[in-house]
Coordinates of C-alpha atoms in Angstrom, one line a residue:
X1 CA -20.7 -4.7 -7.9
X2 CA -21.9 -3.8 -4.6
X3 CA -22.8 -0.3 -3.1
X4 CA -22.1 0.8 0.3
X5 CA -22.7 4.1 2.3
X6 CA -20.9 3.3 5.6
X7 CA -22.7 0.4 6.5
X8 CA -20.8 -2.4 8.3
X9 CA -23.4 -5.4 7.9
X10 CA -22.4 -8.4 6.3
X11 CA -22.4 -8.7 2.5
X12 CA -21.4 -11.6 -0.1
X13 CA -17.6 -12.7 0.5
X14 CA -15.4 -10.0 -1.4
X15 CA -18.1 -7.4 -1.3
X16 CA -17.6 -6.2 2.4
X17 CA -15.7 -3.4 3.9
X18 CA -15.5 -3.3 7.7
X19 CA -15.9 -0.1 9.9
X20 CA -15.7 0.8 13.4
X21 CA -16.7 4.2 15.4
X22 CA -13.2 5.4 15.1
X23 CA -12.7 4.2 11.5
X24 CA -15.9 4.5 9.5
X25 CA -16.3 3.2 6.0
X26 CA -16.1 6.1 3.7
X27 CA -19.6 6.5 2.0
X28 CA -20.7 6.7 -1.4
X29 CA -18.2 4.1 -2.9
X30 CA -18.5 1.0 -4.9
X31 CA -17.1 -2.6 -4.1
X32 CA -16.0 -4.8 -7.0
X33 CA -14.8 -8.2 -7.2
X34 CA -11.8 -8.1 -10.0
X35 CA -10.9 -11.1 -11.8
X36 CA -7.2 -11.6 -12.8
X37 CA -6.1 -13.4 -15.8
X38 CA -5.0 -16.3 -13.6
X39 CA -8.3 -16.6 -12.2
X40 CA -7.6 -15.0 -9.0
X41 CA -10.3 -12.7 -7.5
X42 CA -9.3 -9.6 -5.9
X43 CA -11.2 -7.0 -3.4
X44 CA -11.5 -3.6 -5.0
X45 CA -13.4 -0.6 -4.2
X46 CA -13.5 3.0 -5.8
X47 CA -14.9 6.5 -4.7
X48 CA -15.4 9.7 -6.7
X49 CA -14.3 13.0 -5.1
X50 CA -16.2 15.0 -2.6
X51 CA -14.6 18.2 -3.9
X52 CA -16.3 20.5 -6.4
X53 CA -13.9 19.8 -9.0
X54 CA -12.0 16.6 -9.8
X55 CA -8.2 16.6 -10.1
X56 CA -7.8 12.8 -11.3
X57 CA -7.9 9.6 -9.5
X58 CA -5.3 8.1 -6.9
X59 CA -4.8 4.2 -6.8
X60 CA -3.5 3.1 -3.4
X61 CA -1.1 0.3 -3.7
X62 CA -1.0 -1.5 -0.3
X63 CA 2.2 -2.6 1.8
X64 CA 2.4 -6.3 2.7
X65 CA -0.1 -7.6 5.2
X66 CA -2.4 -4.7 4.6
X67 CA -5.9 -4.1 3.7
X68 CA -8.1 -1.5 2.4
X69 CA -10.0 -0.6 5.9
X70 CA -6.5 0.8 7.0
X71 CA -6.5 3.4 4.4
X72 CA -10.1 5.0 5.1
X73 CA -8.6 8.1 6.5
X74 CA -6.3 8.8 3.7
X75 CA -9.2 8.0 1.1
X76 CA -11.4 10.7 3.2
X77 CA -8.4 13.2 2.8
X78 CA -7.8 12.5 -1.0
X79 CA -11.6 12.9 -1.9
X80 CA -11.9 16.2 0.1
X81 CA -8.7 17.5 -1.7
X82 CA -10.3 16.7 -5.1
X83 CA -9.4 13.0 -6.0
X84 CA -11.2 10.1 -6.8
X85 CA -9.7 6.9 -5.3
X86 CA -9.2 3.3 -6.1
X87 CA -8.3 0.8 -3.5
X88 CA -7.6 -2.9 -3.8
X89 CA -6.2 -6.0 -1.7
X90 CA -3.3 -7.6 -3.4
X91 CA -3.7 -11.5 -3.6
X92 CA -3.0 -13.2 -0.5
X93 CA -4.0 -10.5 1.9
X94 CA -7.1 -8.6 2.9
X95 CA -10.3 -10.2 1.2
X96 CA -8.6 -11.2 -2.0
X97 CA -8.0 -14.7 -2.8
X98 CA -5.4 -17.1 -1.1
X99 CA -3.3 -19.7 -3.0
X100 CA -2.4 -21.5 0.1
X101 CA -4.5 -23.3 2.5
X102 CA -3.7 -21.1 5.7
X103 CA -5.4 -17.6 5.0
X104 CA -3.1 -16.1 7.8
X105 CA 0.1 -16.6 5.4
X106 CA 1.3 -13.8 3.6
X107 CA 2.1 -15.5 0.4
X108 CA 2.9 -15.1 -3.2
X109 CA 4.3 -17.5 -5.6
X110 CA 6.0 -14.8 -7.8
X111 CA 6.2 -11.0 -7.2
X112 CA 5.3 -10.9 -10.9
X113 CA 1.8 -12.0 -9.9
X114 CA 1.5 -8.7 -8.3
X115 CA 1.7 -7.1 -11.6
X116 CA -1.1 -9.2 -12.8
X117 CA -3.2 -7.8 -9.9
X118 CA -2.7 -4.2 -10.7
X119 CA -3.0 -5.0 -14.6
X120 CA -6.7 -6.7 -13.7
X121 CA -7.5 -3.6 -11.5
X122 CA -6.4 -1.0 -14.1
X123 CA -8.4 -2.5 -17.0
X124 CA -11.4 -3.4 -14.8
X125 CA -11.8 -0.3 -12.5
X126 CA -9.2 2.2 -13.2
X127 CA -9.3 2.8 -16.9
X128 CA -12.7 2.4 -17.9
X129 CA -14.5 3.9 -14.6
X130 CA -12.2 6.6 -13.1
X131 CA -11.1 10.1 -14.3
X132 CA -7.7 10.8 -15.3
X133 CA -4.8 11.7 -14.6
X134 CA -4.3 8.5 -12.9
X135 CA -1.7 8.7 -10.1
X136 CA -0.1 5.7 -8.0
X137 CA 0.3 6.1 -4.2
X138 CA 2.3 3.1 -3.0
X139 CA 3.5 1.9 0.3
X140 CA 6.5 -0.4 1.3
X141 CA 5.8 -3.4 -0.8
X142 CA 3.3 -1.5 -3.2
X143 CA 6.4 0.7 -3.6
X144 CA 8.7 -2.1 -4.5
X145 CA 6.1 -3.4 -6.9
X146 CA 5.2 0.0 -8.5
X147 CA 9.0 0.7 -9.0
X148 CA 9.5 -2.5 -10.6
X149 CA 6.5 -1.5 -12.9
X150 CA 8.3 2.0 -13.6
X151 CA 11.5 0.1 -14.2
X152 CA 9.6 -2.1 -16.9
X153 CA 7.3 0.6 -18.1
X154 CA 4.0 -1.2 -17.6
X155 CA 2.4 1.0 -14.8
X156 CA -0.7 2.6 -15.6
X157 CA -0.2 6.0 -14.0
X158 CA 1.1 9.5 -15.0
X159 CA 2.9 10.0 -11.8
X160 CA 4.1 7.7 -9.0
X161 CA 4.5 8.5 -5.2
X162 CA 6.2 5.7 -3.3
X163 CA 6.1 5.7 0.5
X164 CA 8.7 4.1 2.5
X165 CA 9.5 1.5 -0.6
X166 CA 10.7 -1.7 0.1
X167 CA 14.1 -1.7 -1.1
X168 CA 15.7 -3.7 1.8
X169 CA 14.5 -5.2 5.0
X170 CA 16.1 -3.9 8.0
X171 CA 14.5 -6.5 10.6
X172 CA 16.6 -9.1 8.9
X173 CA 19.8 -9.1 10.4
X174 CA 21.8 -11.2 7.8
X175 CA 20.0 -10.4 4.4
X176 CA 22.6 -12.1 2.3
X177 CA 22.3 -15.4 4.2
X178 CA 18.6 -15.0 4.3
X179 CA 18.2 -14.6 0.6
X180 CA 20.3 -17.7 -0.2
X181 CA 18.3 -19.6 2.4
X182 CA 14.9 -18.7 1.2
X183 CA 15.8 -19.2 -2.3
X184 CA 17.2 -22.8 -1.4
X185 CA 14.1 -23.8 0.4
X186 CA 11.9 -22.4 -2.3
X187 CA 13.7 -24.6 -4.8
X188 CA 13.1 -27.6 -2.5
X189 CA 9.5 -27.2 -2.6
X190 CA 9.0 -25.5 0.9
X191 CA 7.8 -22.0 -0.5
X192 CA 4.2 -22.2 0.9
X193 CA 5.5 -22.7 4.4
X194 CA 6.0 -19.6 6.9
X195 CA 9.4 -18.4 7.0
X196 CA 11.4 -19.6 10.2
X197 CA 9.9 -19.0 13.4
X198 CA 6.9 -17.1 11.3
X199 CA 3.6 -16.9 13.1
X200 CA -0.2 -16.3 11.9
X201 CA -0.2 -13.0 14.0
X202 CA -0.4 -9.6 12.3
X203 CA 2.2 -7.1 13.1
X204 CA -0.5 -4.2 13.3
X205 CA -1.9 -6.1 16.5
X206 CA 1.4 -5.9 18.5
X207 CA 1.7 -3.4 21.5
X208 CA 2.1 0.0 20.7
X209 CA 5.3 0.3 22.8
X210 CA 8.3 -0.6 20.5
X211 CA 6.1 -0.8 17.6
X212 CA 8.1 -0.2 14.4
X213 CA 5.0 1.4 12.3
X214 CA 4.0 4.7 13.7
X215 CA 4.7 7.2 16.8
X216 CA 0.6 8.0 16.6
X217 CA -0.8 6.1 19.3
X218 CA -4.3 7.0 18.4
X219 CA -3.8 6.1 14.7
X220 CA -1.9 2.9 15.9
X221 CA -4.9 1.8 18.1
X222 CA -7.4 2.5 15.4
X223 CA -5.4 0.2 12.9
X224 CA -5.0 -2.4 15.5
X225 CA -8.8 -2.5 16.0
X226 CA -9.1 -2.7 12.2
X227 CA -6.6 -5.6 12.2
X228 CA -8.6 -7.6 14.5
X229 CA -11.9 -6.8 12.8
X230 CA -10.8 -8.2 9.6
X231 CA -9.1 -11.4 11.1
X232 CA -7.0 -13.4 8.8
X233 CA -7.1 -10.5 6.0
X234 CA -4.4 -8.8 8.4
X235 CA -2.2 -11.8 7.7
X236 CA 0.8 -12.9 9.7
X237 CA 4.3 -13.6 8.5
X238 CA 5.3 -14.3 5.3
X239 CA 6.0 -17.4 3.5
X240 CA 9.6 -18.8 2.3
X241 CA 8.3 -17.9 -1.5
X242 CA 7.2 -14.5 -0.5
X243 CA 10.4 -13.7 1.1
X244 CA 12.6 -15.3 -1.6
X245 CA 10.6 -13.2 -4.3
X246 CA 11.3 -10.1 -2.2
X247 CA 14.7 -10.4 -2.1
X248 CA 15.0 -10.8 -6.0
X249 CA 12.7 -7.7 -6.4
X250 CA 14.7 -5.7 -4.1
X251 CA 17.9 -6.9 -5.8
X252 CA 16.7 -5.7 -9.3
X253 CA 15.8 -2.3 -7.9
X254 CA 19.2 -1.9 -6.0
X255 CA 21.0 -2.5 -9.3
X256 CA 22.9 0.8 -10.3
X257 CA 21.7 0.4 -13.5
X258 CA 18.0 0.3 -12.7
X259 CA 16.8 3.7 -11.3
X260 CA 18.3 5.7 -14.2
X261 CA 16.1 3.8 -16.8
X262 CA 12.7 5.0 -14.9
X263 CA 11.0 7.8 -17.1
X264 CA 7.8 8.1 -15.0
X265 CA 7.8 11.3 -12.7
X266 CA 8.4 9.7 -9.5
X267 CA 8.4 11.2 -6.0
X268 CA 9.7 8.9 -3.3
X269 CA 9.1 10.1 0.5
X270 CA 11.4 8.0 3.0
X271 CA 10.9 7.5 6.5
X272 CA 13.8 8.8 8.5
X273 CA 13.4 6.7 11.6
X274 CA 12.3 3.5 9.7
X275 CA 12.8 0.2 11.4
X276 CA 11.4 -1.8 8.6
X277 CA 12.9 -1.0 5.4
X278 CA 16.4 0.5 4.9
X279 CA 16.4 4.5 4.1
X280 CA 20.0 4.5 3.1
X281 CA 19.0 2.2 0.3
X282 CA 16.3 4.1 -0.7
X283 CA 18.3 7.4 -0.6
X284 CA 21.0 5.7 -3.1
X285 CA 18.2 4.7 -5.3
X286 CA 16.5 7.9 -5.6
X287 CA 19.8 9.7 -6.3
X288 CA 20.1 7.7 -9.5
X289 CA 16.6 8.8 -10.6
X290 CA 16.6 11.0 -13.5
X291 CA 12.6 11.4 -13.4
X292 CA 12.3 11.6 -9.9
X293 CA 13.3 13.0 -6.3
X294 CA 13.2 12.2 -2.5
X295 CA 12.3 13.7 0.2
X296 CA 13.1 12.2 3.9
X297 CA 10.7 12.8 6.7
X298 CA 13.1 12.7 9.7
X299 CA 11.0 11.5 12.6
X300 CA 8.7 9.2 10.7
X301 CA 8.6 5.5 11.1
X302 CA 7.7 3.0 8.6
X303 CA 3.9 4.1 7.8
X304 CA 4.1 7.6 6.9
X305 CA 0.2 7.8 6.6
X306 CA -0.4 6.6 10.2
X307 CA 2.1 9.0 11.8
X308 CA 1.8 12.1 13.7
X309 CA -0.1 15.1 12.3
X310 CA 3.1 17.1 11.7
X311 CA 4.6 14.3 9.6
X312 CA 1.6 13.8 7.5
X313 CA 1.3 17.5 7.1
X314 CA 4.7 17.3 5.5
X315 CA 3.5 14.4 3.4
X316 CA 0.6 16.3 1.9
X317 CA 2.6 19.5 1.1
X318 CA 4.8 17.3 -0.8
X319 CA 2.1 15.3 -2.4
X320 CA 0.3 18.5 -3.3
X321 CA 3.4 20.0 -4.9
X322 CA 3.9 16.8 -6.9
X323 CA 0.3 15.8 -8.1
X324 CA -1.0 17.3 -11.2
X325 CA -4.0 19.5 -11.4
X326 CA -4.7 23.0 -9.8
X327 CA -8.1 22.8 -8.6
X328 CA -7.5 22.7 -5.1
X329 CA -10.5 22.7 -2.7
X330 CA -10.7 25.3 0.0
X331 CA -9.0 24.9 3.3
X332 CA -12.5 24.9 4.8
X333 CA -13.7 21.8 2.4
X334 CA -10.6 19.9 3.5
X335 CA -11.3 20.2 7.1
X336 CA -14.9 19.8 6.8
X337 CA -14.5 16.4 4.8
X338 CA -11.5 15.2 7.0
X339 CA -13.2 15.9 10.3
X340 CA -15.3 12.8 9.8
X341 CA -12.1 10.8 10.5
X342 CA -10.6 11.0 14.1
X343 CA -6.9 12.3 14.2
X344 CA -4.5 12.4 16.8

C-alpha cells in the first residue's frame, strides 16, 4: 500500500497518482496494487469521507480509456457529500497491467475479464475496508460492465448509478457489419491488433472544437492535460478483440429479455446529446427495467461528470435522491470542500 497527500513525486509503479495545478490529487487517500485471480495487477485507491457522517462508499467504474486522475473532481465532491470512495483502473488502461505489447492499445481478451477486475477490487478493498452501503457509479463502458453484472447478479453493490452506459456505439456507421468483421478477425487470431485505422492517440487529447465528450471547455482542457500527463495510461483506440467483445456485451443487454431480469435498484442517467453511445437504445433498455428508472439530461454530451455546471447539478440532484442515507452535509461543507477543485 502507499499513502499520498496530494504529492506528485514518483513512487513505485502502480503506486502513483499524478496531479496538476488545475487537477490536484485528493489528499488523504491510500493506493493499493490489487491482484486478480488471473495474475493481473490493477491500480486502485480509496478515500474516506471528509464530511461529519459517512453515508457509505461509492465505487467508480471507469469508461474505456479512462484513468483515476480523470475523476479527482468527482472524488472531492463525493467525499464532501458524505461518501467514501474507491477508484481503480480496469486492466488495459490507466496504470493497470497490459496483456499486449503496446501499452497504448485499449485491449481486453474477454469482457468477462472486467468481472475479474471488479471482483478483485471488491474482495481486496471494497468489502474489507470500506463502509457500507456500497454504491456503484459507472460510466460508459463501466456502465455496460456493471449492467451485465446486475443481469448476472454478481455486483457487490446495494445500488447502481449508470451514466451514459454503453449499449450501442454511435461512432460506428455500420455496427452490424463491424460486429461481424471484428468477430471474424478475432477468430483469425488478430484480436490484439488495433481496429482498422486505429491509432495510439487518446480521444481525450483531441481539440475541444468538435469534441464528443463535453461542452465545458475548462473541464475538457483539464482532462486533456491529465491525459497528456499519464501518457499511455490514457490509451488510444481499441483492439479488434475489445470491439468484438463489446458488441457481444451490448447485444446481451439489448436483448428484450435482459432488463426485466435485473433486480438491483438502478438509476440510469443518459446524455441527450451523446454522439458516442446511443441514447435511444439506453431509453429502450431502461423502459424494460423493473427495479430502475432513467433520467435523460437533454444537453449533455457523453461525459456527464465533466459537463457544464448546470448539467452536473442535475446529476447531483438525481444522485442524492437515489443514494441511500440521509445524513447530508450542510451546503457550506459541500461548497468548502468542492472549492479545492476548479469548475467552469
